[in-house]
Amino acid sequence: MLDRQKMNAKHECPVVLKLVQGRRRCFIPLALKVKWEDWNFKKSLLKEKRGTLEEKIEQQKGNLYLESEVLKIKKILLDFTMMEEDYTLEEVVKSYQYPTSTGGYVYDYMRNIVDSLEKLGKNGNSNVYRGTMGVLQNFHPEQDLTFEGINYSFIKNFEIYLQRKGCKVNTISLYLRTLRSVYNRAIRDGIVAEEYYPFKKITIRKEKTMKRAIYKEEIAAIRDLNISSCRMGLARDIFLFSFYMRGMSFKDIAFLSVSSIVGERLYYSRQKTAQKLNIKITDKAWEIIRKYNDLSDRTSYIFPLIQYPGKNEYHQYKNAYREVNRRLKLIGTMLHFHFPLTTYVARHSWASIAKRSGIPISVISEGLGHDSERTTQIYLDSFENNVLDAANEIITDF
């Protein structure tokens, strides 16, 4: 739009980008001044009018400039949206005024992605990109790797390198999908032309993972196991609390504060998706909560997983996650389970037991806090072989 308040003696007004978020607004000045009578207020562009060839060229150049600046803002908004994070006007303006520049070098570009994700608190995603970059640098140590240099042969050789290193199919899939994501972002950012896109003929394989769900009887065995160690007891209680609270994820449990408890319900936002959930606290879950917290300090975390609030909490959470899972695997060994027991088993088990109990997938999906039933289907056991065998006996018994 035109900033009429700054009109000069020639009736020229500075052109500004107007950004509005809720009731807040801000203006970004552009490097262009336009006469009031030359402005098309419907199109927010210079008027297309007759004149000399030079005047027409200047008008077209002005409109191309304006459209390109609007596209920059739209691209910034799209990036924030893809990161599934709330953002402020100030952050949009800062991203517009101080764009990152990588010169088309892959590792510089990936470092920028990692930095951006960390600033947004997306530590899990940033670790995936950092890990992929580390493996890629081991394969191709030269720092001047460009996106044009990543072609079909490069990717296939990278895949062979990962196979020789002993990486499993799904690990290779993760690295390749992350690299593909980086390339797609670089195309959107104008770092590399779409014609160089190397993944058109690349098939990224993915293995179906072993289901990680157990039965009620095994949950009961975990609950009833005689444990003398406090730390082993904490691991067991976190597992059970997750199961009692609709398969709540470990990360959500770690960051639960006493203030999340309102009456008989627990209100929280999922750390992964920011989706807001509230769950009725079951009697068994109350027992576990009161075992670790007297609820007198509303600002404290419910469980002693993050020992030093405000000090590198993400790393504390990751350390606690590793420790709890290490002890759960020991518990699984004590109970002679034939699979590694982890906190994820509690979440999968809640979903699978719900499915066996005849609860609709739509209800299970909402209970887990999933955005779609397709995501939920990944968690659910395919009906186990013994169920299918029993069904086959009934069908074929005539």
mmCIF file of C-alpha atoms in Angstrom:
data_model
loop_
_atom_site.group_PDB
_atom_site.id
_atom_site.type_symbol
_atom_site.label_atom_id
_atom_site.label_comp_id
_atom_site.label_asym_id
_atom_site.label_seq_id
_atom_site.Cartn_x
_atom_site.Cartn_y
_atom_site.Cartn_z
ATOM 1 C CA MET A 1 0.000 0.000 0.000
ATOM 2 C CA LEU A 2 0.977 3.679 -0.228
ATOM 3 C CA ASP A 3 2.044 5.566 2.870
ATOM 4 C CA ARG A 4 0.028 8.730 2.250
ATOM 5 C CA GLN A 5 1.322 10.433 5.406
ATOM 6 C CA LYS A 6 4.787 10.636 3.866
ATOM 7 C CA MET A 7 3.718 12.069 0.507
ATOM 8 C CA ASN A 8 6.307 14.538 -0.847
ATOM 9 C CA ALA A 9 5.852 17.731 -2.853
ATOM 10 C CA LYS A 10 5.718 15.715 -6.103
ATOM 11 C CA HIS A 11 2.732 13.731 -4.746
ATOM 12 C CA GLU A 12 4.977 10.659 -4.452
ATOM 13 C CA CYS A 13 4.255 8.205 -1.632
ATOM 14 C CA PRO A 14 6.542 5.470 -0.305
ATOM 15 C CA VAL A 15 5.248 1.931 -0.957
ATOM 16 C CA VAL A 16 5.039 -0.241 2.155
ATOM 17 C CA LEU A 17 4.094 -3.837 2.897
ATOM 18 C CA LYS A 18 1.342 -3.971 5.507
ATOM 19 C CA LEU A 19 1.330 -7.048 7.758
ATOM 20 C CA VAL A 20 -1.597 -7.782 10.072
ATOM 21 C CA GLN A 21 -1.771 -10.455 12.758
ATOM 22 C CA GLY A 22 -4.892 -10.395 14.901
ATOM 23 C CA ARG A 23 -5.199 -6.800 16.081
ATOM 24 C CA ARG A 24 -1.524 -6.039 15.550
ATOM 25 C CA ARG A 25 -0.047 -4.524 12.414
ATOM 26 C CA CYS A 26 3.287 -3.318 11.117
ATOM 27 C CA PHE A 27 4.669 -1.745 7.950
ATOM 28 C CA ILE A 28 7.789 -2.609 5.992
ATOM 29 C CA PRO A 29 9.072 0.231 3.782
ATOM 30 C CA LEU A 30 10.066 -0.742 0.242
ATOM 31 C CA ALA A 31 12.588 0.893 -2.086
ATOM 32 C CA LEU A 32 9.943 2.473 -4.304
ATOM 33 C CA LYS A 33 7.954 5.722 -4.435
ATOM 34 C CA VAL A 34 4.799 6.090 -6.528
ATOM 35 C CA LYS A 35 2.586 9.038 -7.378
ATOM 36 C CA TRP A 36 -0.865 8.810 -5.872
ATOM 37 C CA GLU A 37 -2.538 8.982 -9.312
ATOM 38 C CA ASP A 38 -0.289 6.213 -10.700
ATOM 39 C CA TRP A 39 -1.354 3.615 -8.101
ATOM 40 C CA ASN A 40 -3.913 0.849 -8.788
ATOM 41 C CA PHE A 41 -5.603 0.479 -5.396
ATOM 42 C CA LYS A 42 -7.516 -2.675 -6.375
ATOM 43 C CA LYS A 43 -4.441 -4.599 -7.522
ATOM 44 C CA SER A 44 -1.962 -2.919 -5.140
ATOM 45 C CA LEU A 45 0.349 -2.355 -8.105
ATOM 46 C CA LEU A 46 1.380 0.441 -10.451
ATOM 47 C CA LYS A 47 -1.255 1.317 -13.051
ATOM 48 C CA GLU A 48 -0.730 -0.065 -16.523
ATOM 49 C CA LYS A 49 -0.976 3.026 -18.684
ATOM 50 C CA ARG A 50 0.122 4.251 -22.054
ATOM 51 C CA GLY A 51 3.389 6.059 -22.425
ATOM 52 C CA THR A 52 6.845 5.759 -23.907
ATOM 53 C CA LEU A 53 8.612 2.412 -24.073
ATOM 54 C CA GLU A 54 10.937 3.499 -21.267
ATOM 55 C CA GLU A 55 7.965 4.454 -19.060
ATOM 56 C CA LYS A 56 6.314 1.071 -19.687
ATOM 57 C CA ILE A 57 9.542 -0.760 -18.842
ATOM 58 C CA GLU A 58 9.902 1.218 -15.603
ATOM 59 C CA GLN A 59 6.297 0.440 -14.682
ATOM 60 C CA GLN A 60 6.811 -3.282 -15.359
ATOM 61 C CA LYS A 61 10.063 -3.325 -13.394
ATOM 62 C CA GLY A 62 8.305 -1.640 -10.477
ATOM 63 C CA ASN A 63 5.488 -4.182 -10.459
ATOM 64 C CA LEU A 64 7.925 -7.122 -10.731
ATOM 65 C CA TYR A 65 9.803 -5.721 -7.748
ATOM 66 C CA LEU A 66 6.589 -5.396 -5.704
ATOM 67 C CA GLU A 67 5.399 -8.893 -6.589
ATOM 68 C CA SER A 68 8.792 -10.395 -5.707
ATOM 69 C CA GLU A 69 8.746 -8.715 -2.270
ATOM 70 C CA VAL A 70 5.245 -10.013 -1.575
ATOM 71 C CA LEU A 71 6.384 -13.497 -2.595
ATOM 72 C CA LYS A 72 9.276 -13.263 -0.118
ATOM 73 C CA ILE A 73 6.801 -12.580 2.690
ATOM 74 C CA LYS A 74 4.537 -15.430 1.565
ATOM 75 C CA LYS A 75 7.526 -17.765 1.480
ATOM 76 C CA ILE A 76 8.538 -16.757 5.021
ATOM 77 C CA LEU A 77 4.974 -17.397 6.240
ATOM 78 C CA LEU A 78 4.948 -20.781 4.498
ATOM 79 C CA ASP A 79 8.236 -21.783 6.176
ATOM 80 C CA PHE A 80 6.874 -20.875 9.610
ATOM 81 C CA THR A 81 3.674 -22.810 8.880
ATOM 82 C CA MET A 82 5.615 -25.902 7.762
ATOM 83 C CA MET A 83 7.557 -25.822 11.035
ATOM 84 C CA GLU A 84 4.187 -25.996 12.847
ATOM 85 C CA GLU A 85 5.138 -23.152 15.124
ATOM 86 C CA ASP A 86 3.414 -19.962 16.198
ATOM 87 C CA TYR A 87 5.209 -16.842 15.006
ATOM 88 C CA THR A 88 5.082 -13.113 15.636
ATOM 89 C CA LEU A 89 5.103 -10.117 13.303
ATOM 90 C CA GLU A 90 8.564 -9.277 14.584
ATOM 91 C CA GLU A 91 9.896 -12.684 13.558
ATOM 92 C CA VAL A 92 8.423 -12.310 10.062
ATOM 93 C CA VAL A 93 9.939 -8.846 9.650
ATOM 94 C CA LYS A 94 13.320 -10.064 10.917
ATOM 95 C CA SER A 95 13.296 -13.004 8.490
ATOM 96 C CA TYR A 96 12.469 -10.588 5.654
ATOM 97 C CA GLN A 97 15.083 -7.988 6.567
ATOM 98 C CA TYR A 98 17.891 -10.434 7.389
ATOM 99 C CA PRO A 99 17.516 -13.385 5.000
ATOM 100 C CA THR A 100 20.034 -16.183 5.323
ATOM 101 C CA SER A 101 22.409 -16.664 2.434
ATOM 102 C CA THR A 102 24.283 -19.889 1.792
ATOM 103 C CA GLY A 103 25.607 -19.403 -1.727
ATOM 104 C CA GLY A 104 24.131 -22.770 -2.736
ATOM 105 C CA TYR A 105 26.429 -24.841 -0.500
ATOM 106 C CA VAL A 106 24.592 -27.779 0.999
ATOM 107 C CA TYR A 107 26.250 -27.894 4.433
ATOM 108 C CA ASP A 108 25.868 -24.151 5.006
ATOM 109 C CA TYR A 109 22.221 -24.425 4.058
ATOM 110 C CA MET A 110 21.663 -27.389 6.397
ATOM 111 C CA ARG A 111 23.341 -25.511 9.253
ATOM 112 C CA ASN A 112 20.870 -22.674 8.709
ATOM 113 C CA ILE A 113 17.969 -25.140 8.913
ATOM 114 C CA VAL A 114 19.359 -26.604 12.147
ATOM 115 C CA ASP A 115 19.803 -23.133 13.655
ATOM 116 C CA SER A 116 16.275 -22.093 12.663
ATOM 117 C CA LEU A 117 14.735 -25.222 14.173
ATOM 118 C CA GLU A 118 16.677 -24.783 17.407
ATOM 119 C CA LYS A 119 15.536 -21.169 17.729
ATOM 120 C CA LEU A 120 11.956 -22.385 17.338
ATOM 121 C CA GLY A 121 12.491 -25.029 20.018
ATOM 122 C CA LYS A 122 12.197 -27.886 17.498
ATOM 123 C CA ASN A 123 15.123 -29.779 19.014
ATOM 124 C CA GLY A 124 13.988 -33.190 17.830
ATOM 125 C CA ASN A 125 13.772 -32.094 14.205
ATOM 126 C CA SER A 126 17.041 -30.175 14.434
ATOM 127 C CA ASN A 127 18.792 -33.332 15.678
ATOM 128 C CA VAL A 128 17.501 -35.278 12.655
ATOM 129 C CA TYR A 129 18.909 -32.664 10.252
ATOM 130 C CA ARG A 130 22.179 -32.414 12.210
ATOM 131 C CA GLY A 131 22.574 -36.198 12.238
ATOM 132 C CA THR A 132 21.899 -36.444 8.508
ATOM 133 C CA MET A 133 24.420 -33.675 7.821
ATOM 134 C CA GLY A 134 27.051 -35.486 9.906
ATOM 135 C CA VAL A 135 26.603 -38.748 8.005
ATOM 136 C CA LEU A 136 26.591 -36.900 4.684
ATOM 137 C CA GLN A 137 29.837 -35.121 5.598
ATOM 138 C CA ASN A 138 31.472 -38.453 6.432
ATOM 139 C CA PHE A 139 30.477 -39.687 2.973
ATOM 140 C CA HIS A 140 31.456 -36.449 1.195
ATOM 141 C CA PRO A 141 33.863 -34.399 3.373
ATOM 142 C CA GLU A 142 34.379 -31.547 0.869
ATOM 143 C CA GLN A 143 32.620 -28.454 2.262
ATOM 144 C CA ASP A 144 31.922 -26.951 -1.166
ATOM 145 C CA LEU A 145 29.228 -29.518 -2.016
ATOM 146 C CA THR A 146 26.497 -27.778 -4.015
ATOM 147 C CA PHE A 147 22.906 -28.837 -4.652
ATOM 148 C CA GLU A 148 23.695 -29.225 -8.343
ATOM 149 C CA GLY A 149 26.346 -31.747 -7.249
ATOM 150 C CA ILE A 150 23.721 -33.966 -5.626
ATOM 151 C CA ASN A 151 22.508 -35.989 -8.597
ATOM 152 C CA TYR A 152 21.113 -39.489 -9.077
ATOM 153 C CA SER A 153 24.555 -41.143 -8.932
ATOM 154 C CA PHE A 154 25.499 -39.198 -5.799
ATOM 155 C CA ILE A 155 22.355 -40.380 -3.968
ATOM 156 C CA LYS A 156 22.751 -44.026 -5.050
ATOM 157 C CA ASN A 157 26.404 -44.020 -3.937
ATOM 158 C CA PHE A 158 25.359 -42.434 -0.630
ATOM 159 C CA GLU A 159 22.793 -45.220 -0.186
ATOM 160 C CA ILE A 160 25.438 -47.892 -0.909
ATOM 161 C CA TYR A 161 27.778 -46.195 1.587
ATOM 162 C CA LEU A 162 25.074 -46.369 4.292
ATOM 163 C CA GLN A 163 24.405 -50.041 3.529
ATOM 164 C CA ARG A 164 28.101 -50.890 3.851
ATOM 165 C CA LYS A 165 28.178 -49.066 7.183
ATOM 166 C CA GLY A 166 25.542 -51.521 8.390
ATOM 167 C CA CYS A 167 22.634 -49.054 8.538
ATOM 168 C CA LYS A 168 19.212 -50.676 8.567
ATOM 169 C CA VAL A 169 16.610 -50.012 5.899
ATOM 170 C CA ASN A 170 14.601 -47.548 7.989
ATOM 171 C CA THR A 171 17.725 -45.660 9.082
ATOM 172 C CA ILE A 172 18.746 -45.257 5.439
ATOM 173 C CA SER A 173 15.182 -44.180 4.666
ATOM 174 C CA LEU A 174 15.368 -41.470 7.348
ATOM 175 C CA TYR A 175 18.642 -40.058 5.990
ATOM 176 C CA LEU A 176 17.401 -40.033 2.392
ATOM 177 C CA ARG A 177 14.022 -38.510 3.283
ATOM 178 C CA THR A 178 15.760 -35.776 5.281
ATOM 179 C CA LEU A 179 18.122 -35.024 2.384
ATOM 180 C CA ARG A 180 15.115 -34.925 0.038
ATOM 181 C CA SER A 181 13.389 -32.474 2.395
ATOM 182 C CA VAL A 182 16.490 -30.245 2.377
ATOM 183 C CA TYR A 183 16.561 -30.283 -1.422
ATOM 184 C CA ASN A 184 12.867 -29.395 -1.660
ATOM 185 C CA ARG A 185 13.384 -26.452 0.691
ATOM 186 C CA ALA A 186 16.361 -25.264 -1.342
ATOM 187 C CA ILE A 187 14.202 -25.277 -4.488
ATOM 188 C CA ARG A 188 11.503 -23.242 -2.729
ATOM 189 C CA ASP A 189 14.169 -20.815 -1.506
ATOM 190 C CA GLY A 190 15.510 -20.342 -5.025
ATOM 191 C CA ILE A 191 18.891 -21.829 -4.074
ATOM 192 C CA VAL A 192 18.724 -24.439 -6.834
ATOM 193 C CA ALA A 193 16.568 -24.768 -9.950
ATOM 194 C CA GLU A 194 13.865 -27.424 -9.981
ATOM 195 C CA GLU A 195 15.358 -28.963 -13.121
ATOM 196 C CA TYR A 196 18.231 -30.318 -10.995
ATOM 197 C CA TYR A 197 15.870 -32.218 -8.630
ATOM 198 C CA PRO A 198 17.499 -35.679 -8.337
ATOM 199 C CA PHE A 199 14.835 -37.657 -6.444
ATOM 200 C CA LYS A 200 12.376 -38.192 -9.316
ATOM 201 C CA LYS A 201 13.755 -41.660 -10.058
ATOM 202 C CA ILE A 202 14.801 -42.507 -6.495
ATOM 203 C CA THR A 203 12.667 -44.993 -4.572
ATOM 204 C CA ILE A 204 13.137 -44.682 -0.818
ATOM 205 C CA ARG A 205 12.404 -48.036 0.764
ATOM 206 C CA LYS A 206 10.926 -48.413 4.215
ATOM 207 C CA GLU A 207 10.499 -51.598 6.245
ATOM 208 C CA LYS A 208 7.432 -52.291 8.305
ATOM 209 C CA THR A 209 8.594 -52.161 11.908
ATOM 210 C CA MET A 210 7.797 -54.809 14.478
ATOM 211 C CA LYS A 211 4.697 -53.882 16.433
ATOM 212 C CA ARG A 212 5.434 -52.764 19.984
ATOM 213 C CA ALA A 213 2.225 -53.579 21.824
ATOM 214 C CA ILE A 214 1.597 -55.984 24.717
ATOM 215 C CA TYR A 215 -1.454 -57.399 26.466
ATOM 216 C CA LYS A 216 -3.168 -56.447 29.713
ATOM 217 C CA GLU A 217 -1.621 -59.477 31.407
ATOM 218 C CA GLU A 218 1.866 -58.228 30.603
ATOM 219 C CA ILE A 219 0.979 -54.727 31.801
ATOM 220 C CA ALA A 220 -0.169 -56.308 35.063
ATOM 221 C CA ALA A 221 3.115 -58.244 35.311
ATOM 222 C CA ILE A 222 5.051 -54.978 35.026
ATOM 223 C CA ARG A 223 2.820 -53.389 37.682
ATOM 224 C CA ASP A 224 3.152 -56.313 40.117
ATOM 225 C CA LEU A 225 6.903 -56.885 39.711
ATOM 226 C CA ASN A 226 8.778 -56.569 43.017
ATOM 227 C CA ILE A 227 11.282 -53.722 42.538
ATOM 228 C CA SER A 228 13.528 -52.386 45.306
ATOM 229 C CA SER A 229 15.488 -49.751 43.325
ATOM 230 C CA CYS A 230 13.948 -46.257 43.378
ATOM 231 C CA ARG A 231 15.190 -45.496 39.879
ATOM 232 C CA MET A 232 13.822 -48.740 38.498
ATOM 233 C CA GLY A 233 10.581 -47.926 40.305
ATOM 234 C CA LEU A 234 10.432 -44.502 38.654
ATOM 235 C CA ALA A 235 10.896 -46.079 35.212
ATOM 236 C CA ARG A 236 8.098 -48.570 35.920
ATOM 237 C CA ASP A 237 5.802 -45.785 37.225
ATOM 238 C CA ILE A 238 6.400 -43.594 34.169
ATOM 239 C CA PHE A 239 5.505 -46.556 31.935
ATOM 240 C CA LEU A 240 2.304 -47.253 33.876
ATOM 241 C CA PHE A 241 1.362 -43.556 34.049
ATOM 242 C CA SER A 242 1.681 -43.344 30.274
ATOM 243 C CA PHE A 243 -0.597 -46.350 29.869
ATOM 244 C CA TYR A 244 -3.156 -45.082 32.414
ATOM 245 C CA MET A 245 -3.269 -41.676 30.680
ATOM 246 C CA ARG A 246 -4.194 -42.756 27.136
ATOM 247 C CA GLY A 247 -0.647 -43.595 26.071
ATOM 248 C CA MET A 248 0.766 -40.161 26.892
ATOM 249 C CA SER A 249 4.207 -39.725 25.327
ATOM 250 C CA PHE A 250 7.320 -39.575 27.516
ATOM 251 C CA LYS A 251 8.131 -36.033 26.386
ATOM 252 C CA ASP A 252 4.689 -34.803 27.397
ATOM 253 C CA ILE A 253 5.027 -36.540 30.770
ATOM 254 C CA ALA A 254 8.470 -35.024 31.388
ATOM 255 C CA PHE A 255 7.175 -31.474 30.903
ATOM 256 C CA LEU A 256 3.931 -31.830 32.878
ATOM 257 C CA SER A 257 3.706 -29.212 35.620
ATOM 258 C CA VAL A 258 1.456 -29.177 38.674
ATOM 259 C CA SER A 259 -0.376 -26.231 37.103
ATOM 260 C CA SER A 260 -1.517 -28.651 34.374
ATOM 261 C CA ILE A 261 -3.841 -30.249 36.910
ATOM 262 C CA VAL A 262 -7.257 -28.568 37.063
ATOM 263 C CA GLY A 263 -9.713 -30.405 39.263
ATOM 264 C CA GLU A 264 -9.765 -34.043 38.213
ATOM 265 C CA ARG A 265 -8.319 -33.400 34.760
ATOM 266 C CA LEU A 266 -4.903 -32.865 33.246
ATOM 267 C CA TYR A 267 -4.644 -30.058 30.650
ATOM 268 C CA TYR A 268 -1.568 -29.911 28.438
ATOM 269 C CA SER A 269 -0.311 -29.197 24.922
ATOM 270 C CA ARG A 270 1.474 -31.980 23.076
ATOM 271 C CA GLN A 271 5.167 -31.169 22.787
ATOM 272 C CA LYS A 272 5.278 -32.644 19.290
ATOM 273 C CA THR A 273 2.274 -30.948 17.679
ATOM 274 C CA ALA A 274 1.143 -28.265 20.187
ATOM 275 C CA GLN A 275 -2.321 -29.853 20.089
ATOM 276 C CA LYS A 276 -4.238 -29.088 23.278
ATOM 277 C CA LEU A 277 -5.547 -32.120 25.180
ATOM 278 C CA ASN A 278 -7.215 -32.758 28.496
ATOM 279 C CA ILE A 279 -7.576 -36.127 30.196
ATOM 280 C CA LYS A 280 -9.438 -37.275 33.283
ATOM 281 C CA ILE A 281 -6.848 -38.466 35.803
ATOM 282 C CA THR A 282 -7.578 -42.102 36.665
ATOM 283 C CA ASP A 283 -7.328 -43.354 40.246
ATOM 284 C CA LYS A 284 -4.194 -45.342 39.409
ATOM 285 C CA ALA A 285 -2.621 -42.294 37.769
ATOM 286 C CA TRP A 286 -3.420 -40.207 40.894
ATOM 287 C CA GLU A 287 -1.535 -42.745 43.024
ATOM 288 C CA ILE A 288 1.562 -42.337 40.882
ATOM 289 C CA ILE A 289 1.335 -38.518 40.831
ATOM 290 C CA ARG A 290 1.049 -38.262 44.633
ATOM 291 C CA LYS A 291 3.972 -40.646 45.031
ATOM 292 C CA TYR A 292 6.309 -38.081 43.445
ATOM 293 C CA ASN A 293 4.702 -34.690 44.123
ATOM 294 C CA ASP A 294 2.653 -33.197 46.963
ATOM 295 C CA LEU A 295 1.258 -30.648 44.456
ATOM 296 C CA SER A 296 2.051 -27.688 46.734
ATOM 297 C CA ASP A 297 4.242 -25.906 44.153
ATOM 298 C CA ARG A 298 2.140 -25.115 41.074
ATOM 299 C CA THR A 299 5.237 -24.243 39.014
ATOM 300 C CA SER A 300 7.100 -27.519 39.628
ATOM 301 C CA TYR A 301 7.216 -30.433 37.218
ATOM 302 C CA ILE A 302 5.102 -33.354 38.405
ATOM 303 C CA PHE A 303 7.820 -35.988 37.942
ATOM 304 C CA PRO A 304 11.555 -35.764 38.829
ATOM 305 C CA LEU A 305 12.698 -36.179 35.230
ATOM 306 C CA ILE A 306 13.934 -32.618 34.678
ATOM 307 C CA GLN A 307 15.963 -31.892 37.806
ATOM 308 C CA TYR A 308 17.029 -28.313 37.026
ATOM 309 C CA PRO A 309 14.171 -26.294 35.477
ATOM 310 C CA GLY A 310 15.267 -23.547 33.120
ATOM 311 C CA LYS A 311 18.722 -25.042 32.509
ATOM 312 C CA ASN A 312 19.051 -26.803 29.160
ATOM 313 C CA GLU A 313 15.806 -28.675 29.756
ATOM 314 C CA TYR A 314 15.834 -30.445 26.393
ATOM 315 C CA HIS A 315 19.107 -32.235 27.187
ATOM 316 C CA GLN A 316 17.810 -33.140 30.642
ATOM 317 C CA TYR A 317 14.702 -34.618 29.022
ATOM 318 C CA LYS A 318 16.807 -36.622 26.534
ATOM 319 C CA ASN A 319 19.039 -37.987 29.311
ATOM 320 C CA ALA A 320 15.993 -38.941 31.385
ATOM 321 C CA TYR A 321 14.444 -40.599 28.328
ATOM 322 C CA ARG A 322 17.535 -42.754 27.794
ATOM 323 C CA GLU A 323 17.789 -43.670 31.483
ATOM 324 C CA VAL A 324 14.117 -44.611 31.842
ATOM 325 C CA ASN A 325 14.216 -46.758 28.702
ATOM 326 C CA ARG A 326 17.453 -48.442 29.818
ATOM 327 C CA ARG A 327 15.804 -49.457 33.089
ATOM 328 C CA LEU A 328 12.597 -50.518 31.368
ATOM 329 C CA LYS A 329 14.623 -52.893 29.195
ATOM 330 C CA LEU A 330 16.044 -54.420 32.387
ATOM 331 C CA ILE A 331 12.495 -54.846 33.703
ATOM 332 C CA GLY A 332 11.540 -56.516 30.422
ATOM 333 C CA THR A 333 14.487 -58.896 30.799
ATOM 334 C CA MET A 334 13.434 -59.716 34.376
ATOM 335 C CA LEU A 335 9.965 -60.613 33.062
ATOM 336 C CA HIS A 336 11.463 -62.639 30.176
ATOM 337 C CA PHE A 337 9.896 -60.463 27.494
ATOM 338 C CA HIS A 338 11.168 -61.325 24.011
ATOM 339 C CA PHE A 339 11.254 -57.668 22.940
ATOM 340 C CA PRO A 340 12.827 -54.466 24.355
ATOM 341 C CA LEU A 341 10.443 -52.769 26.782
ATOM 342 C CA THR A 342 10.360 -48.971 26.286
ATOM 343 C CA THR A 343 8.021 -46.090 27.043
ATOM 344 C CA TYR A 344 6.756 -46.356 23.472
ATOM 345 C CA VAL A 345 5.372 -49.810 24.265
ATOM 346 C CA ALA A 346 2.950 -48.211 26.737
ATOM 347 C CA ARG A 347 1.582 -45.881 24.043
ATOM 348 C CA HIS A 348 1.282 -48.623 21.423
ATOM 349 C CA SER A 349 -0.256 -50.989 23.957
ATOM 350 C CA TRP A 350 -2.980 -48.527 24.965
ATOM 351 C CA ALA A 351 -3.929 -48.113 21.303
ATOM 352 C CA SER A 352 -3.827 -51.844 20.495
ATOM 353 C CA ILE A 353 -5.743 -52.924 23.605
ATOM 354 C CA ALA A 354 -8.360 -50.305 22.737
ATOM 355 C CA LYS A 355 -8.610 -51.764 19.245
ATOM 356 C CA ARG A 356 -8.965 -55.317 20.576
ATOM 357 C CA SER A 357 -11.703 -54.047 22.872
ATOM 358 C CA GLY A 358 -13.730 -52.889 19.887
ATOM 359 C CA ILE A 359 -13.168 -49.146 20.326
ATOM 360 C CA PRO A 360 -13.431 -47.319 16.957
ATOM 361 C CA ILE A 361 -10.180 -46.115 15.420
ATOM 362 C CA SER A 362 -11.571 -42.563 15.284
ATOM 363 C CA VAL A 363 -11.902 -42.592 19.093
ATOM 364 C CA ILE A 364 -8.432 -44.114 19.548
ATOM 365 C CA SER A 365 -6.983 -41.488 17.209
ATOM 366 C CA GLU A 366 -8.486 -38.657 19.242
ATOM 367 C CA GLY A 367 -7.324 -40.280 22.479
ATOM 368 C CA LEU A 368 -3.728 -40.399 21.238
ATOM 369 C CA GLY A 369 -3.870 -36.803 20.029
ATOM 370 C CA HIS A 370 -3.276 -37.730 16.387
ATOM 371 C CA ASP A 371 -4.238 -35.420 13.538
ATOM 372 C CA SER A 372 -5.424 -38.294 11.362
ATOM 373 C CA GLU A 373 -6.515 -41.911 11.644
ATOM 374 C CA ARG A 374 -3.735 -42.805 9.210
ATOM 375 C CA THR A 375 -1.161 -41.924 11.864
ATOM 376 C CA THR A 376 -3.080 -43.987 14.404
ATOM 377 C CA GLN A 377 -3.035 -47.017 12.122
ATOM 378 C CA ILE A 378 0.758 -47.083 12.419
ATOM 379 C CA TYR A 379 0.402 -47.508 16.178
ATOM 380 C CA LEU A 380 -2.189 -50.235 16.003
ATOM 381 C CA ASP A 381 -1.331 -53.887 15.911
ATOM 382 C CA SER A 382 -2.464 -55.581 12.783
ATOM 383 C CA PHE A 383 -4.748 -58.179 14.329
ATOM 384 C CA GLU A 384 -2.185 -60.590 15.785
ATOM 385 C CA ASN A 385 -1.557 -63.965 14.172
ATOM 386 C CA ASN A 386 -3.331 -65.854 16.960
ATOM 387 C CA VAL A 387 -6.465 -63.728 16.446
ATOM 388 C CA LEU A 388 -6.339 -64.309 12.695
ATOM 389 C CA ASP A 389 -5.667 -68.040 13.214
ATOM 390 C CA ALA A 390 -8.701 -68.314 15.490
ATOM 391 C CA ALA A 391 -10.815 -66.454 12.950
ATOM 392 C CA ASN A 392 -9.618 -68.775 10.206
ATOM 393 C CA GLU A 393 -10.558 -71.832 12.305
ATOM 394 C CA ILE A 394 -14.102 -70.496 12.671
ATOM 395 C CA ILE A 395 -14.406 -69.607 8.986
ATOM 396 C CA THR A 396 -13.065 -72.904 7.658
ATOM 397 C CA ASP A 397 -14.661 -75.252 10.253
ATOM 398 C CA PHE A 398 -17.518 -76.865 8.281
#
